Amino acid sequence: MELTLLLIVINFLLINCQLWPTSFRYEDFYPKKGNNDAQNSEILISGAIRDVIKRNSPSFRKILVRNSEPNINFQTDDSRLMTSRAKQKIDTLASLVTSRLDKSIKVVVLKAWTDEVEKEDKLSLHYEGRAFLIRALNNNKNLLSNLMVLAIEAGFDWVYYKYEDSIYLSVIPD
């Protein structure tokens, strides 16, 4: 009986105590899967886009939720729209940022859902409300590595130090 309980605890710890990097640099992403290509890795982890959710469509009303978390600054009204899973993860990240870094630091969501398909990025998970482009409110680039670590802790499925001044996050479908 005790051995069985010990094995259950060890199994739980192995599954739930995943070790991840403690710092990141520009162009790093996590987790890495497949080759060293960021877009391919994201598709393998978060899944490919299934459909562009058009504004006011049945999918828009059914799938997207509006986020009004006061500890997050949203650059546009559209950046408040996201899937339920994405909302839960970004809210958790905002809470971690406030409690672990500094109460005055807020997450800024530059982009979340959009239905404006860009020619050079037709596979973006933004079109389904499953991706974010974020930075810190004070635009301190030194915090981006910390934001990535906290995003992983918050449960984001894939994180990418995509730009020098912001990071990209995505989740699997709800």
PDB file of C-alpha atoms in Angstrom:
ATOM      1  CA  MET A   1       0.000   0.000   0.000  1.00  0.00           C
ATOM      2  CA  GLU A   2       2.740   2.469   0.984  1.00  0.00           C
ATOM      3  CA  LEU A   3       4.784   1.560  -2.084  1.00  0.00           C
ATOM      4  CA  THR A   4       1.753   2.125  -4.327  1.00  0.00           C
ATOM      5  CA  LEU A   5       1.147   5.528  -2.765  1.00  0.00           C
ATOM      6  CA  LEU A   6       4.816   6.432  -3.169  1.00  0.00           C
ATOM      7  CA  LEU A   7       4.715   5.450  -6.855  1.00  0.00           C
ATOM      8  CA  ILE A   8       1.588   7.551  -7.383  1.00  0.00           C
ATOM      9  CA  VAL A   9       3.261  10.576  -5.756  1.00  0.00           C
ATOM     10  CA  ILE A  10       6.444  10.122  -7.809  1.00  0.00           C
ATOM     11  CA  ASN A  11       4.405   9.808 -11.012  1.00  0.00           C
ATOM     12  CA  PHE A  12       2.435  12.959 -10.128  1.00  0.00           C
ATOM     13  CA  LEU A  13       5.642  14.901  -9.478  1.00  0.00           C
ATOM     14  CA  LEU A  14       7.239  13.737 -12.718  1.00  0.00           C
ATOM     15  CA  ILE A  15       4.204  14.800 -14.727  1.00  0.00           C
ATOM     16  CA  ASN A  16       3.384  18.063 -12.952  1.00  0.00           C
ATOM     17  CA  CYS A  17       6.778  19.422 -11.948  1.00  0.00           C
ATOM     18  CA  GLN A  18       8.070  20.093 -15.422  1.00  0.00           C
ATOM     19  CA  LEU A  19      11.376  21.894 -15.493  1.00  0.00           C
ATOM     20  CA  TRP A  20      11.676  24.754 -17.941  1.00  0.00           C
ATOM     21  CA  PRO A  21      14.332  27.375 -18.655  1.00  0.00           C
ATOM     22  CA  THR A  22      14.674  30.231 -16.181  1.00  0.00           C
ATOM     23  CA  SER A  23      15.708  32.844 -18.734  1.00  0.00           C
ATOM     24  CA  PHE A  24      15.190  33.527 -22.411  1.00  0.00           C
ATOM     25  CA  ARG A  25      16.772  35.635 -25.119  1.00  0.00           C
ATOM     26  CA  TYR A  26      15.400  37.230 -28.261  1.00  0.00           C
ATOM     27  CA  GLU A  27      14.116  34.575 -30.722  1.00  0.00           C
ATOM     28  CA  ASP A  28      13.971  31.807 -28.074  1.00  0.00           C
ATOM     29  CA  PHE A  29      10.783  29.748 -27.902  1.00  0.00           C
ATOM     30  CA  TYR A  30       9.482  27.041 -25.598  1.00  0.00           C
ATOM     31  CA  PRO A  31       8.828  24.215 -25.767  1.00  0.00           C
ATOM     32  CA  LYS A  32      10.855  23.239 -28.806  1.00  0.00           C
ATOM     33  CA  LYS A  33       9.358  20.399 -30.754  1.00  0.00           C
ATOM     34  CA  GLY A  34      10.326  19.076 -34.144  1.00  0.00           C
ATOM     35  CA  ASN A  35      13.044  21.016 -35.902  1.00  0.00           C
ATOM     36  CA  ASN A  36      14.283  24.383 -34.675  1.00  0.00           C
ATOM     37  CA  ASP A  37      11.604  26.283 -36.634  1.00  0.00           C
ATOM     38  CA  ALA A  38       9.332  28.445 -34.448  1.00  0.00           C
ATOM     39  CA  GLN A  39       6.185  28.251 -36.603  1.00  0.00           C
ATOM     40  CA  ASN A  40       6.436  24.484 -37.002  1.00  0.00           C
ATOM     41  CA  SER A  41       7.027  24.091 -33.268  1.00  0.00           C
ATOM     42  CA  GLU A  42       3.951  26.186 -32.437  1.00  0.00           C
ATOM     43  CA  ILE A  43       1.761  24.094 -34.751  1.00  0.00           C
ATOM     44  CA  LEU A  44       3.018  20.882 -33.138  1.00  0.00           C
ATOM     45  CA  ILE A  45       2.353  22.230 -29.623  1.00  0.00           C
ATOM     46  CA  SER A  46      -0.707  24.526 -29.859  1.00  0.00           C
ATOM     47  CA  GLY A  47      -2.211  23.063 -33.010  1.00  0.00           C
ATOM     48  CA  ALA A  48      -2.871  24.572 -36.404  1.00  0.00           C
ATOM     49  CA  ILE A  49      -5.530  27.181 -37.045  1.00  0.00           C
ATOM     50  CA  ARG A  50      -8.872  25.600 -37.873  1.00  0.00           C
ATOM     51  CA  ASP A  51     -10.779  28.648 -39.102  1.00  0.00           C
ATOM     52  CA  VAL A  52     -10.710  32.438 -39.098  1.00  0.00           C
ATOM     53  CA  ILE A  53     -13.413  33.587 -36.683  1.00  0.00           C
ATOM     54  CA  LYS A  54     -15.174  36.471 -38.422  1.00  0.00           C
ATOM     55  CA  ARG A  55     -16.624  39.356 -36.423  1.00  0.00           C
ATOM     56  CA  ASN A  56     -20.278  38.810 -35.403  1.00  0.00           C
ATOM     57  CA  SER A  57     -20.370  35.305 -36.898  1.00  0.00           C
ATOM     58  CA  PRO A  58     -21.973  32.420 -34.961  1.00  0.00           C
ATOM     59  CA  SER A  59     -18.434  31.244 -34.056  1.00  0.00           C
ATOM     60  CA  PHE A  60     -17.571  34.749 -32.836  1.00  0.00           C
ATOM     61  CA  ARG A  61     -20.529  34.730 -30.440  1.00  0.00           C
ATOM     62  CA  LYS A  62     -19.993  31.108 -29.378  1.00  0.00           C
ATOM     63  CA  ILE A  63     -16.203  30.857 -28.968  1.00  0.00           C
ATOM     64  CA  LEU A  64     -14.802  34.268 -28.034  1.00  0.00           C
ATOM     65  CA  VAL A  65     -15.129  35.849 -24.593  1.00  0.00           C
ATOM     66  CA  ARG A  66     -14.422  39.428 -23.563  1.00  0.00           C
ATOM     67  CA  ASN A  67     -11.704  39.965 -20.965  1.00  0.00           C
ATOM     68  CA  SER A  68     -12.106  42.851 -18.535  1.00  0.00           C
ATOM     69  CA  GLU A  69      -9.328  41.907 -16.084  1.00  0.00           C
ATOM     70  CA  PRO A  70      -8.261  45.199 -14.407  1.00  0.00           C
ATOM     71  CA  ASN A  71      -4.616  44.088 -14.039  1.00  0.00           C
ATOM     72  CA  ILE A  72      -4.195  43.911 -17.818  1.00  0.00           C
ATOM     73  CA  ASN A  73      -3.966  46.848 -20.209  1.00  0.00           C
ATOM     74  CA  PHE A  74      -5.557  46.108 -23.572  1.00  0.00           C
ATOM     75  CA  GLN A  75      -4.276  48.155 -26.499  1.00  0.00           C
ATOM     76  CA  THR A  76      -7.521  47.822 -28.476  1.00  0.00           C
ATOM     77  CA  ASP A  77     -11.028  46.602 -27.844  1.00  0.00           C
ATOM     78  CA  ASP A  78     -10.359  43.608 -30.120  1.00  0.00           C
ATOM     79  CA  SER A  79      -7.389  42.641 -27.942  1.00  0.00           C
ATOM     80  CA  ARG A  80      -9.934  41.898 -25.184  1.00  0.00           C
ATOM     81  CA  LEU A  81     -11.470  39.059 -27.256  1.00  0.00           C
ATOM     82  CA  MET A  82     -10.112  35.522 -26.845  1.00  0.00           C
ATOM     83  CA  THR A  83     -11.047  31.908 -26.132  1.00  0.00           C
ATOM     84  CA  SER A  84     -11.919  30.848 -22.585  1.00  0.00           C
ATOM     85  CA  ARG A  85      -8.651  28.944 -22.221  1.00  0.00           C
ATOM     86  CA  ALA A  86      -6.636  31.927 -23.454  1.00  0.00           C
ATOM     87  CA  LYS A  87      -8.489  34.196 -20.997  1.00  0.00           C
ATOM     88  CA  GLN A  88      -7.719  31.910 -18.083  1.00  0.00           C
ATOM     89  CA  LYS A  89      -4.014  31.824 -18.990  1.00  0.00           C
ATOM     90  CA  ILE A  90      -3.602  35.583 -19.533  1.00  0.00           C
ATOM     91  CA  ASP A  91      -5.471  36.342 -16.283  1.00  0.00           C
ATOM     92  CA  THR A  92      -3.168  33.932 -14.434  1.00  0.00           C
ATOM     93  CA  LEU A  93      -0.141  35.578 -16.034  1.00  0.00           C
ATOM     94  CA  ALA A  94      -1.335  39.041 -14.961  1.00  0.00           C
ATOM     95  CA  SER A  95      -1.735  37.785 -11.401  1.00  0.00           C
ATOM     96  CA  LEU A  96       1.754  36.242 -11.410  1.00  0.00           C
ATOM     97  CA  VAL A  97       3.296  39.447 -12.795  1.00  0.00           C
ATOM     98  CA  THR A  98       1.659  41.534 -10.070  1.00  0.00           C
ATOM     99  CA  SER A  99       2.623  39.162  -7.265  1.00  0.00           C
ATOM    100  CA  ARG A 100       6.117  38.130  -8.401  1.00  0.00           C
ATOM    101  CA  LEU A 101       7.569  41.147 -10.186  1.00  0.00           C
ATOM    102  CA  ASP A 102       6.030  44.402  -9.012  1.00  0.00           C
ATOM    103  CA  LYS A 103       2.498  45.579  -8.268  1.00  0.00           C
ATOM    104  CA  SER A 104       3.005  48.558 -10.594  1.00  0.00           C
ATOM    105  CA  ILE A 105       3.859  46.349 -13.587  1.00  0.00           C
ATOM    106  CA  LYS A 106       0.968  45.291 -15.782  1.00  0.00           C
ATOM    107  CA  VAL A 107       0.751  43.059 -18.802  1.00  0.00           C
ATOM    108  CA  VAL A 108      -0.126  44.938 -21.991  1.00  0.00           C
ATOM    109  CA  VAL A 109      -1.977  42.918 -24.617  1.00  0.00           C
ATOM    110  CA  LEU A 110      -0.986  44.409 -27.950  1.00  0.00           C
ATOM    111  CA  LYS A 111      -2.900  41.840 -29.982  1.00  0.00           C
ATOM    112  CA  ALA A 112      -5.210  38.922 -29.231  1.00  0.00           C
ATOM    113  CA  TRP A 113      -8.114  38.097 -31.575  1.00  0.00           C
ATOM    114  CA  THR A 114      -8.357  39.674 -35.018  1.00  0.00           C
ATOM    115  CA  ASP A 115     -10.140  38.730 -38.219  1.00  0.00           C
ATOM    116  CA  GLU A 116      -7.920  40.936 -40.378  1.00  0.00           C
ATOM    117  CA  VAL A 117      -5.917  38.246 -42.162  1.00  0.00           C
ATOM    118  CA  GLU A 118      -2.414  39.371 -43.091  1.00  0.00           C
ATOM    119  CA  LYS A 119      -0.873  38.114 -46.349  1.00  0.00           C
ATOM    120  CA  GLU A 120       2.381  37.151 -44.661  1.00  0.00           C
ATOM    121  CA  ASP A 121       0.704  35.406 -41.709  1.00  0.00           C
ATOM    122  CA  LYS A 122      -2.318  33.413 -42.884  1.00  0.00           C
ATOM    123  CA  LEU A 123      -1.836  30.714 -40.214  1.00  0.00           C
ATOM    124  CA  SER A 124      -1.879  32.964 -37.129  1.00  0.00           C
ATOM    125  CA  LEU A 125      -3.728  31.695 -34.068  1.00  0.00           C
ATOM    126  CA  HIS A 126      -4.824  35.311 -33.476  1.00  0.00           C
ATOM    127  CA  TYR A 127      -7.633  34.592 -35.963  1.00  0.00           C
ATOM    128  CA  GLU A 128      -9.084  32.086 -33.473  1.00  0.00           C
ATOM    129  CA  GLY A 129      -8.378  34.133 -30.325  1.00  0.00           C
ATOM    130  CA  ARG A 130      -5.715  31.641 -29.194  1.00  0.00           C
ATOM    131  CA  ALA A 131      -2.631  33.875 -29.390  1.00  0.00           C
ATOM    132  CA  PHE A 132      -1.316  37.030 -27.743  1.00  0.00           C
ATOM    133  CA  LEU A 133       1.351  39.565 -28.432  1.00  0.00           C
ATOM    134  CA  ILE A 134       2.269  41.140 -25.074  1.00  0.00           C
ATOM    135  CA  ARG A 135       4.796  43.358 -23.312  1.00  0.00           C
ATOM    136  CA  ALA A 136       5.141  44.986 -19.888  1.00  0.00           C
ATOM    137  CA  LEU A 137       3.318  48.273 -19.262  1.00  0.00           C
ATOM    138  CA  ASN A 138       6.537  50.198 -18.650  1.00  0.00           C
ATOM    139  CA  ASN A 139       7.944  48.719 -21.904  1.00  0.00           C
ATOM    140  CA  ASN A 140      10.998  47.462 -19.997  1.00  0.00           C
ATOM    141  CA  LYS A 141      12.637  45.027 -22.423  1.00  0.00           C
ATOM    142  CA  ASN A 142      14.602  43.502 -19.539  1.00  0.00           C
ATOM    143  CA  LEU A 143      11.327  42.066 -18.194  1.00  0.00           C
ATOM    144  CA  LEU A 144      10.514  40.061 -21.329  1.00  0.00           C
ATOM    145  CA  SER A 145      12.542  37.034 -20.240  1.00  0.00           C
ATOM    146  CA  ASN A 146      10.739  37.103 -16.870  1.00  0.00           C
ATOM    147  CA  LEU A 147       7.386  37.421 -18.649  1.00  0.00           C
ATOM    148  CA  MET A 148       8.171  34.316 -20.696  1.00  0.00           C
ATOM    149  CA  VAL A 149       9.041  32.284 -17.597  1.00  0.00           C
ATOM    150  CA  LEU A 150       5.851  33.448 -15.869  1.00  0.00           C
ATOM    151  CA  ALA A 151       3.804  32.712 -19.015  1.00  0.00           C
ATOM    152  CA  ILE A 152       5.016  29.116 -18.914  1.00  0.00           C
ATOM    153  CA  GLU A 153       4.144  28.937 -15.228  1.00  0.00           C
ATOM    154  CA  ALA A 154       0.711  30.418 -16.020  1.00  0.00           C
ATOM    155  CA  GLY A 155       0.092  27.475 -18.336  1.00  0.00           C
ATOM    156  CA  PHE A 156       0.562  28.898 -21.813  1.00  0.00           C
ATOM    157  CA  ASP A 157       1.214  26.027 -24.164  1.00  0.00           C
ATOM    158  CA  TRP A 158       3.789  27.830 -26.302  1.00  0.00           C
ATOM    159  CA  VAL A 159       5.851  31.008 -25.762  1.00  0.00           C
ATOM    160  CA  TYR A 160       8.106  32.869 -28.182  1.00  0.00           C
ATOM    161  CA  TYR A 161      10.414  35.867 -27.722  1.00  0.00           C
ATOM    162  CA  LYS A 162       9.356  36.916 -31.219  1.00  0.00           C
ATOM    163  CA  TYR A 163      10.203  40.611 -31.247  1.00  0.00           C
ATOM    164  CA  GLU A 164      12.785  42.629 -29.340  1.00  0.00           C
ATOM    165  CA  ASP A 165      10.045  44.527 -27.500  1.00  0.00           C
ATOM    166  CA  SER A 166       7.297  41.906 -27.064  1.00  0.00           C
ATOM    167  CA  ILE A 167       6.588  38.213 -26.687  1.00  0.00           C
ATOM    168  CA  TYR A 168       4.116  35.927 -28.396  1.00  0.00           C
ATOM    169  CA  LEU A 169       2.026  33.349 -26.506  1.00  0.00           C
ATOM    170  CA  SER A 170      -0.433  30.704 -27.680  1.00  0.00           C
ATOM    171  CA  VAL A 171      -2.716  28.008 -26.301  1.00  0.00           C
ATOM    172  CA  ILE A 172      -4.329  24.829 -27.535  1.00  0.00           C
ATOM    173  CA  PRO A 173      -8.019  24.992 -28.518  1.00  0.00           C
ATOM    174  CA  ASP A 174     -10.637  24.984 -25.739  1.00  0.00           C
TER     175      ASP A 174
END
